[in-house]
Each structure stands twice: as C-alpha cells, then as structure tokens.
GROMACS .gro file of C-alpha atoms in nm:
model
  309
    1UNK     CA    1   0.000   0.000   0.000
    2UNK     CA    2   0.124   0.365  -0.122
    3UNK     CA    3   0.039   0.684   0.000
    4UNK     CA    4  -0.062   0.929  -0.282
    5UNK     CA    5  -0.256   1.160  -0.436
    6UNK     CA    6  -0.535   1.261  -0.664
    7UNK     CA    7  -0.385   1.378  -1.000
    8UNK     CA    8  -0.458   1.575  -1.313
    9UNK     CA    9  -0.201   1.424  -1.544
   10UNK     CA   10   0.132   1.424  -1.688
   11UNK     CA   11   0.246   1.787  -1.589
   12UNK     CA   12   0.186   1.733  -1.238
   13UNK     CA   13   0.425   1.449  -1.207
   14UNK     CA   14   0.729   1.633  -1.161
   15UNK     CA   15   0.468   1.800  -0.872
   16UNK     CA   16   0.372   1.471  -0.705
   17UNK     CA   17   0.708   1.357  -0.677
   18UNK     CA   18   0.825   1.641  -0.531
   19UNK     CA   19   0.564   1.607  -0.249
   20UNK     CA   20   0.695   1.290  -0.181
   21UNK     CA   21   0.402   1.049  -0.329
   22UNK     CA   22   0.448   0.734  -0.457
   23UNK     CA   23   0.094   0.661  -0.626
   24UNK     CA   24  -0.190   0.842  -0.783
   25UNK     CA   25  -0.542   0.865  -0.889
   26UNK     CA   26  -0.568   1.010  -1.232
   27UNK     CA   27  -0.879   1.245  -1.251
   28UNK     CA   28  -0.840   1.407  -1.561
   29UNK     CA   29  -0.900   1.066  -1.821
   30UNK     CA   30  -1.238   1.222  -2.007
   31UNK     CA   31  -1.019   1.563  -2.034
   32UNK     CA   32  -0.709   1.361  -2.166
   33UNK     CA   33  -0.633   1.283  -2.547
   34UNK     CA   34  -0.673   0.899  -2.395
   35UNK     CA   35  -1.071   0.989  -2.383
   36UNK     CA   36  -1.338   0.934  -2.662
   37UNK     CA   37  -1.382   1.046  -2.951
   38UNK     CA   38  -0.978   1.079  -2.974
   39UNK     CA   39  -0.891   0.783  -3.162
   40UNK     CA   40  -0.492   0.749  -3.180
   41UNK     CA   41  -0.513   0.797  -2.796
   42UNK     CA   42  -0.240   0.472  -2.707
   43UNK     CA   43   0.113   0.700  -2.758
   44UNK     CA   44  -0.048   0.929  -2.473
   45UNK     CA   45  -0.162   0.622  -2.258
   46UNK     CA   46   0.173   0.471  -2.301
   47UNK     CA   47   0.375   0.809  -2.248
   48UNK     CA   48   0.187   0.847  -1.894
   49UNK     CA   49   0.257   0.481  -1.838
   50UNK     CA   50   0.627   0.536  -1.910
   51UNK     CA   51   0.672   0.849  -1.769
   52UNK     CA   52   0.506   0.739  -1.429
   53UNK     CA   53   0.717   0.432  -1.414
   54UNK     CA   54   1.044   0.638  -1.474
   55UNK     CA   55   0.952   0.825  -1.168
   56UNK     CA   56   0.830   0.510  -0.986
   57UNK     CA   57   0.512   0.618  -0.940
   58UNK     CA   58   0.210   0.405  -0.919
   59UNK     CA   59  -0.154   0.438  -1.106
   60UNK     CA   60  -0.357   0.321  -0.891
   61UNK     CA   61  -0.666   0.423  -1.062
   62UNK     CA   62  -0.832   0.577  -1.410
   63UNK     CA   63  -1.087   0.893  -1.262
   64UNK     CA   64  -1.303   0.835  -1.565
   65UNK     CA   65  -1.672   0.968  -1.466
   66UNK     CA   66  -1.756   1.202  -1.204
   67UNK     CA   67  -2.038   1.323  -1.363
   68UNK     CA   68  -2.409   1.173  -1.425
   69UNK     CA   69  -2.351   0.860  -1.632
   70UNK     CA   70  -2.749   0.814  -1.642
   71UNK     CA   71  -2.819   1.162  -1.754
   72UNK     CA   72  -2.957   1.067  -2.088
   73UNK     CA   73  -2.737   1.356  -2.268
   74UNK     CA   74  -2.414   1.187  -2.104
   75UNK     CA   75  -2.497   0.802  -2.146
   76UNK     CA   76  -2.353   0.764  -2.434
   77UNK     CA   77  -2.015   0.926  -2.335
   78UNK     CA   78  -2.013   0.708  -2.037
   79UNK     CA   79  -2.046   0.444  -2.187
   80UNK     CA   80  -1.759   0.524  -2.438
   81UNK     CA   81  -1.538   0.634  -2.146
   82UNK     CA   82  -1.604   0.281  -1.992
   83UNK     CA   83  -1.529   0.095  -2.300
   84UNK     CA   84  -1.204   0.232  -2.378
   85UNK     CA   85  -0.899  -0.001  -2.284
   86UNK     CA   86  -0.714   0.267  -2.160
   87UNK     CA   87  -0.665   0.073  -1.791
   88UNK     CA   88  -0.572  -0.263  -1.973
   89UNK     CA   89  -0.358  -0.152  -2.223
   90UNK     CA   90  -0.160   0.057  -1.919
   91UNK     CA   91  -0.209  -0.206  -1.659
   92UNK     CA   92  -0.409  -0.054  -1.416
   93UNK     CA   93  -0.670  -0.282  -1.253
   94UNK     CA   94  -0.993  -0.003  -1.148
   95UNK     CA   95  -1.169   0.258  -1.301
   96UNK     CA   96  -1.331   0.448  -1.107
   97UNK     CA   97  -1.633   0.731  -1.080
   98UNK     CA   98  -1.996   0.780  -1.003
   99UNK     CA   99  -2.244   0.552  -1.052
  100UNK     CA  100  -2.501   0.843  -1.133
  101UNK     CA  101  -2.849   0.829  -1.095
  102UNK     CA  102  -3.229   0.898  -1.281
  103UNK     CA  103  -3.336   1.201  -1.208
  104UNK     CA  104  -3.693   1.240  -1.214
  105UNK     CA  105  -3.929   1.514  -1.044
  106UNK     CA  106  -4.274   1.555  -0.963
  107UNK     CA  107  -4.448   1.906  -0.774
  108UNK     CA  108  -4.535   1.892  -0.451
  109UNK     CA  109  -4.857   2.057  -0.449
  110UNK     CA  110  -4.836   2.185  -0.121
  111UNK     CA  111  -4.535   2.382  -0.138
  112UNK     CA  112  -4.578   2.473  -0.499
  113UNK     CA  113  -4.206   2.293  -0.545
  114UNK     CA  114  -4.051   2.056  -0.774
  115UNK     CA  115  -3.894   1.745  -0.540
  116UNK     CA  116  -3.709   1.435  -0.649
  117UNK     CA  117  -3.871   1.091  -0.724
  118UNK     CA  118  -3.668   0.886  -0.523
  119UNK     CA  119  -3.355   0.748  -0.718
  120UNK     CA  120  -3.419   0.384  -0.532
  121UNK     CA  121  -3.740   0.375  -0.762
  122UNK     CA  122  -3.509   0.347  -1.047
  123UNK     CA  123  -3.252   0.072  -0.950
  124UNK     CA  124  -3.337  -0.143  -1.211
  125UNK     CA  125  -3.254   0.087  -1.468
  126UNK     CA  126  -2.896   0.174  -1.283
  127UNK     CA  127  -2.867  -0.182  -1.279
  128UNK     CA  128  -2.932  -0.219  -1.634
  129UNK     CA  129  -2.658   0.031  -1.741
  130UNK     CA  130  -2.398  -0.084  -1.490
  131UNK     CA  131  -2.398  -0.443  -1.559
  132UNK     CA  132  -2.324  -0.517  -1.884
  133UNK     CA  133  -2.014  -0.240  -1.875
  134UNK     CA  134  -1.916  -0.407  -1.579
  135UNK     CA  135  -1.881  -0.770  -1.755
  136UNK     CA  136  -1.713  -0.590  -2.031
  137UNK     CA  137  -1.475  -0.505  -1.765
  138UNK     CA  138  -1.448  -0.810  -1.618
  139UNK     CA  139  -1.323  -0.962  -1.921
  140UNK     CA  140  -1.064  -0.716  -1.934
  141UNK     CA  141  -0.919  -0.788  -1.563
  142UNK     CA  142  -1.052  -0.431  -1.407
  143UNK     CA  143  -1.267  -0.325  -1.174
  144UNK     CA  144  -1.503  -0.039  -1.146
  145UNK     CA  145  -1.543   0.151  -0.840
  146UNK     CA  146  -1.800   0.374  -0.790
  147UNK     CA  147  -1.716   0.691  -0.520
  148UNK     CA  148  -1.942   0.735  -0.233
  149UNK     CA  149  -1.957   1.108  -0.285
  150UNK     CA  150  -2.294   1.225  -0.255
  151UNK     CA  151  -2.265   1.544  -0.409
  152UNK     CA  152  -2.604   1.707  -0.308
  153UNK     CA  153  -2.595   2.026  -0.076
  154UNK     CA  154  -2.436   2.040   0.286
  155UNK     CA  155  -2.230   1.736   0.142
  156UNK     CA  156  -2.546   1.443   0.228
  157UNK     CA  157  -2.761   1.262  -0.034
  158UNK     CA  158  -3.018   1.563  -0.049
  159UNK     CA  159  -3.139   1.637  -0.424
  160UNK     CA  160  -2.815   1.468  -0.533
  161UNK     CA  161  -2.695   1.265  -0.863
  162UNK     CA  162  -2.488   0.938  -0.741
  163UNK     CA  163  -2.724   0.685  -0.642
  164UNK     CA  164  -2.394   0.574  -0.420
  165UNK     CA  165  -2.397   0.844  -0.237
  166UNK     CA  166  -2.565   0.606   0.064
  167UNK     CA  167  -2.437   0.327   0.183
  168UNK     CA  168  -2.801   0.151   0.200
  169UNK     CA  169  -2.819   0.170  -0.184
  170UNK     CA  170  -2.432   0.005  -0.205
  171UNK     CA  171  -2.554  -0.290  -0.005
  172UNK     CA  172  -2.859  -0.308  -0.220
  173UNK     CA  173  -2.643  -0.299  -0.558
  174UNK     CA  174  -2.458  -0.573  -0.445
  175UNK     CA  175  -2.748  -0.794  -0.337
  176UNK     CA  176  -2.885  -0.772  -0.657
  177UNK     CA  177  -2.603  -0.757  -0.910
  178UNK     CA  178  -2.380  -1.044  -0.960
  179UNK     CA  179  -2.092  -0.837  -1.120
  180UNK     CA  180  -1.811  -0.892  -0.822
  181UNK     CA  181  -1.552  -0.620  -1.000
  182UNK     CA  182  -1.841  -0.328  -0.892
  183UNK     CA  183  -1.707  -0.204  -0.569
  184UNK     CA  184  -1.637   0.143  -0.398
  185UNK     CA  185  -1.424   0.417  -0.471
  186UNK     CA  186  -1.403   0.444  -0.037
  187UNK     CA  187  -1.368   0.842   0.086
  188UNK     CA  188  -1.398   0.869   0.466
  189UNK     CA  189  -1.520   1.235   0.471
  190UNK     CA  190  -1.855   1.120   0.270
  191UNK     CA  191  -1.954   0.879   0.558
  192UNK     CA  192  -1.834   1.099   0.833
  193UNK     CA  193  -2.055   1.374   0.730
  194UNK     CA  194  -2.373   1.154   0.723
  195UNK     CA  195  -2.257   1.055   1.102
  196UNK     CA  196  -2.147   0.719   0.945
  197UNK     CA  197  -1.916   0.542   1.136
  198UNK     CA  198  -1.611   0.470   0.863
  199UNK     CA  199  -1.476   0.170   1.070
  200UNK     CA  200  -1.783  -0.057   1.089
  201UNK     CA  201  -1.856   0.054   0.720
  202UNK     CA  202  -1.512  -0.090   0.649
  203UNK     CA  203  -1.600  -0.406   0.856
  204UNK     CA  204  -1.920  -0.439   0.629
  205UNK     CA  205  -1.803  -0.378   0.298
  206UNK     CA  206  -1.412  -0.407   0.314
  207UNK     CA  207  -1.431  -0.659   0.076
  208UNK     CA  208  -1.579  -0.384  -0.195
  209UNK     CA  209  -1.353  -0.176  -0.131
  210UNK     CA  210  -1.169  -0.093  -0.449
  211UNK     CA  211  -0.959   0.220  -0.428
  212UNK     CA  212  -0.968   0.502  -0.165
  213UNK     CA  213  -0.953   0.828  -0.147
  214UNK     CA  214  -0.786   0.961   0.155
  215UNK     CA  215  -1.029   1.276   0.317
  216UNK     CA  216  -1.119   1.337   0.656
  217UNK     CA  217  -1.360   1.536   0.796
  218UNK     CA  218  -1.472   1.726   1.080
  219UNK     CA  219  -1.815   1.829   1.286
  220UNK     CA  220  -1.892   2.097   1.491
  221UNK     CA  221  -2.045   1.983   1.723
  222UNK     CA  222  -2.155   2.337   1.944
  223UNK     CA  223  -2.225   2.460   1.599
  224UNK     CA  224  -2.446   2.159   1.493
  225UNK     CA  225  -2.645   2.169   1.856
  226UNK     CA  226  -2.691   2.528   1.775
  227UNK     CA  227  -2.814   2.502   1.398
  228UNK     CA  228  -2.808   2.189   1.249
  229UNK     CA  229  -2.671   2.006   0.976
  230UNK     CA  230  -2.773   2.229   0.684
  231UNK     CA  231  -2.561   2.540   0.826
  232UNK     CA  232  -2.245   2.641   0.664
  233UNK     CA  233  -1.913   2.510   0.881
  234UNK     CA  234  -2.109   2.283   1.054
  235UNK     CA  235  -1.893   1.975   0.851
  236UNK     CA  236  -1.579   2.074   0.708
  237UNK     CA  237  -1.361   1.850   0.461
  238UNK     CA  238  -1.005   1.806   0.587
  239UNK     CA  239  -0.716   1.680   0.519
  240UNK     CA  240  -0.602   1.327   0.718
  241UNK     CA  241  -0.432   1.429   1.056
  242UNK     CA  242  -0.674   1.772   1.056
  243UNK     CA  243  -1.005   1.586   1.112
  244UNK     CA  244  -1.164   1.369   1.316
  245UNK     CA  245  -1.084   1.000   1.271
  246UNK     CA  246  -0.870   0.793   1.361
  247UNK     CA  247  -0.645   0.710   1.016
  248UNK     CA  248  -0.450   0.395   1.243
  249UNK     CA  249  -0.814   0.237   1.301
  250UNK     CA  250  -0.930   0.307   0.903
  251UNK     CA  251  -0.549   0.122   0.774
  252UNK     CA  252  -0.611  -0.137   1.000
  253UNK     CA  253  -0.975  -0.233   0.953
  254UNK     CA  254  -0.881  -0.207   0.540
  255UNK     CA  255  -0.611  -0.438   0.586
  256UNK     CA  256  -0.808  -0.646   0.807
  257UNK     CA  257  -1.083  -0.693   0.490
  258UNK     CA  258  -0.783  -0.704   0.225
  259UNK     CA  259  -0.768  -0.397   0.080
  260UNK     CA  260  -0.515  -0.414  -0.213
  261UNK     CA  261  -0.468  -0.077  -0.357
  262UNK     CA  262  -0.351   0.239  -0.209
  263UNK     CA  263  -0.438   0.550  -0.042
  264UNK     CA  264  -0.462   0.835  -0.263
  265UNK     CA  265  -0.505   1.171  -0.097
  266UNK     CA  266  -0.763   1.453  -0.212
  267UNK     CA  267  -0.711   1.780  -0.166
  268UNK     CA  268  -0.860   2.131  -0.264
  269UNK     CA  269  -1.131   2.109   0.034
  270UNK     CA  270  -0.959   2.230   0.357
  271UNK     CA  271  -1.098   2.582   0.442
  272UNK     CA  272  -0.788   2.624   0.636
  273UNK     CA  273  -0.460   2.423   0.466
  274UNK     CA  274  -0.603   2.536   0.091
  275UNK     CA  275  -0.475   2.788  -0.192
  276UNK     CA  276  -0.653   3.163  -0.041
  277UNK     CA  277  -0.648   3.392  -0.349
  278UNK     CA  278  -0.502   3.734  -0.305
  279UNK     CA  279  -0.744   4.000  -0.220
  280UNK     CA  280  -0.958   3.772  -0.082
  281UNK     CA  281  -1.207   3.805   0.220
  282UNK     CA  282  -1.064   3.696   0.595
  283UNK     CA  283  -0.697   3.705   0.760
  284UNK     CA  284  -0.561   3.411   0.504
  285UNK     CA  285  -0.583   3.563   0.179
  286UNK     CA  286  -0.281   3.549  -0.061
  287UNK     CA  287  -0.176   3.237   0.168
  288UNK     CA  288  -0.049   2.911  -0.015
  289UNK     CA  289  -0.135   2.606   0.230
  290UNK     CA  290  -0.245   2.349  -0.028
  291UNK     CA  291   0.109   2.142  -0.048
  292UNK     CA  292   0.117   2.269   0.369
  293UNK     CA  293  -0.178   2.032   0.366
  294UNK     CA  294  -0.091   1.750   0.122
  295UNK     CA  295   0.223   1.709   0.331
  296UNK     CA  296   0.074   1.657   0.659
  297UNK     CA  297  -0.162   1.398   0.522
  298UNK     CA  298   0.119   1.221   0.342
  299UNK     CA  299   0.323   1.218   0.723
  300UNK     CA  300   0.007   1.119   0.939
  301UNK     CA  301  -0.017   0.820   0.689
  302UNK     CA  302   0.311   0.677   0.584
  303UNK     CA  303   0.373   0.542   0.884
  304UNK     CA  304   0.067   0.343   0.861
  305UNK     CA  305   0.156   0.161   0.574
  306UNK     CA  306   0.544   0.096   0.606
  307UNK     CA  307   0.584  -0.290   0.502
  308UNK     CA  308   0.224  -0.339   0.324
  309UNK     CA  309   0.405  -0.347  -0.012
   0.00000   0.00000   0.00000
C-alpha cells in the first residue's frame, strides 16, 4: 500500500514527486487525449505509463466519470469512457467514478415545489446500465469503483446525482447484481458527514472496497447543537491528521478486509490548509497552504503503511 494523491495528469508528475508520493489517482481521463472520440489515444496512454514508471510512481486508478452517467445527454459518453482499454492496455486494474443516478421530479402541491422521485425507484434501470459495462470489464481484468460522494448540498444525499452516495443503496447494488468487480471508490469524509461510522462501514463492505480516497472530515459539534446540519461550517472537509478519525483504526480495519490498492489523498477542500487567493475576504488571503496540507496527510499516513508493499 502507497500513499498518494489525486492527479490531473502528466504535468503534475514532476509535482507529485516532489511532495513525496508514490501513487496516484488520475482524474483528468475524459479531459485527456486517452478519452473518446480521440482515436490514436495509445502513444499518450503509453507516455503516462512510461513516464510514471520512470519516476516510480504508481496508477492506482483511471478517474473516468464524475459526472451523471445516467443523464440521458451523457450516457452515451459514459459508456464510451467505460469501454475504452485505456486501464488494460496501461495495466491498471480499477476505473473508477460515479455511478449516477435517474433524475426524475414531480411538484409537490403543497409547497408549490418541484422534489425528487426517489432514485431507489429506479434501480433497475442503474442496474441495467452498470452491468453489462461491468462484464465488459471483467473480461478485461478491471474493476469499477464507484465513489461514495454524494454530491447534493451540505455534502449528504439531499437532491443529489450518485445513487452511491448512501451506503443503503451500495448494499442493495450488491445484493442484486452479480458483477463482483463493482465495488467502492471508499472516501472517509462522505460517511463521516452523514454521522457514518467509517470503521464498521469498512467491517461491512471491506471486501468492496476498491480504491480510496484519503479525506477526513470534521463536525462541529456546538455549531451543529446550535443550527443543524444544513448550516455552513457545521462539517468541514479536511485533510487526514486535521479531522476527526482515527487514520491507524481506518489502515487497519482495510487491511483487516484485504484492501489491495492504495491511499490516494484529495485535496482542494480544507478551508484552512487550501490555496486563499489574493485579495480575498478573511486574515488568510494570498496564503499558499495546499502542499502545507498535502504534506501533513502524506506524514500522518506513511507510517501506517510501512511494510504493506
């Protein structure tokens, strides 16, 4: 197991290596000339193979779709995303993204306000899109892993788009698909700020757990007594060894359930250890914190993992 961080591409290697990483999570595929419709896109796949490899660096995963896959007017992109054999032909074993989700809305007569159908209503079509990519896959030696981000407001599954945004629909995707190489793309700050309990979801569904993300998070709790969830600063993102958990508990509960990929950090959420621009509101502006941040993450968790190669 590595420690390393999420990445846009080939000129942030030089970057990554600087900081002391030894893996990443490429997020930039769709953006890349690897990415439908680009047809000649092998030299580039090859060139970040090679050039990652000269710097011993590790890709642990393709970030293909963080978007809606089952928006109807970004199916068929999906769908040519997750049929390209950019992760074979490179050797990379997950792909990873959101799983999306139908979004359909009725009014609420009452209110006079258009409100989500719930997205469980449509698991057969989610099913029906995921499944036969996923055997594609499977043929191919990768997984897929879908993130557990929830991306809806306050960061919970409110009038959201990734139907794995909640653990409850994870467990019911996997009692009702047979495709074993679906699994999670695991990020502790997503669970933590549903007052989720990232250890005993790792004791649950370890054994899905396809690539992580490495996030913390943090609740206030006077803040939260005093006005609830939906109030800004109540949950913060944070970097690991600047939030709550406990990051010795989380390595050992993913070894425990045979985790065999690495820990990839994400940054650009901190309020406090981030990029301030200049001329900016508050007593941080112009300050540069981001790698500030990065670094302590990468120190609260290499010692974690010495030995798990």
């Amino acid at each position: 197991m590595r420690i390393g961080v999420l990445c846009r591409g080939l000129d942030e290697l030089d970057w990554v290596k600087k900081l002391g990483f030894r893996s990443i999570a490429w997020m930039r595929f769709a953006e890349s000339p690897a990415a439908p419709p680009h047809l000649d896109w092998k030299p580039f796949a090859e060139k970040l193979a090679a050039e990652c490899k000269a710097r011993d660096i590790r890709i642990s995963a393709i970030g293909a779709f963080y978007k809606n896959p089952l928006d109807p007017k970004q199916t068929d992109s999906a769908t040519s995303m997750a049929r390209r054999k950019m992760a074979v032909h490179i050797g990379v074993r997950t792909v990873a993204g959101f799983a999306g989700a139908v979004i359909e809305t009725e009014m609420n007569e009452r209110g006079g306000n258009p409100v989500y159908k719930p997205l469980e209503n449509f698991f057969p079509r989610v099913l029906a899109f995921w499944e036969p990519l996923a055997r594609y896959a499977e043929e191919k030696d990768v997984r897929i892993a879908f993130e557990n981000c929830p991306q809806g407001a306050w960061h919970l599954p409110v009038m959201h788009y990734n139907i794995f945004g909640q653990p409850a629909m994870w467990e019911r995707f996997f009692n009702e698909s047979k495709c074993a190489n679906i699994g999670i793309e695991w990020d502790a700050s997503h669970l933590i700020c549903q007052f989720i309990d990232p250890i005993a979801n790792i004791h649950k569904f370890g054994s899905r757990i396809f690539h992580v993300h490495a996030k913390d998070a943090y609740v206030n709790r006077p803040l939260l007594e005093t006005y609830g969830i939906c109030h800004p600063g109540v949950i913060e993102h944070r970097f690991p060894g600047l939030g709550q958990e406990n990051w010795a508990q989380i390595v050992h509960a993913l070894l425990r359930a045979g985790y065999d990929s690495d820990l990839n950090v994400e940054g650009w959420h901190d309020p406090v250890y981030r990029d301030h621009p200049p001329g900016g509101a508050g007593r941080q502006s112009g300050q540069k914190l981001e790698e500030t941040g990065l670094l302590i993450a990468r120190k609260t968790l290499e010692p974690l993992v010495a030995g798990t190669e």
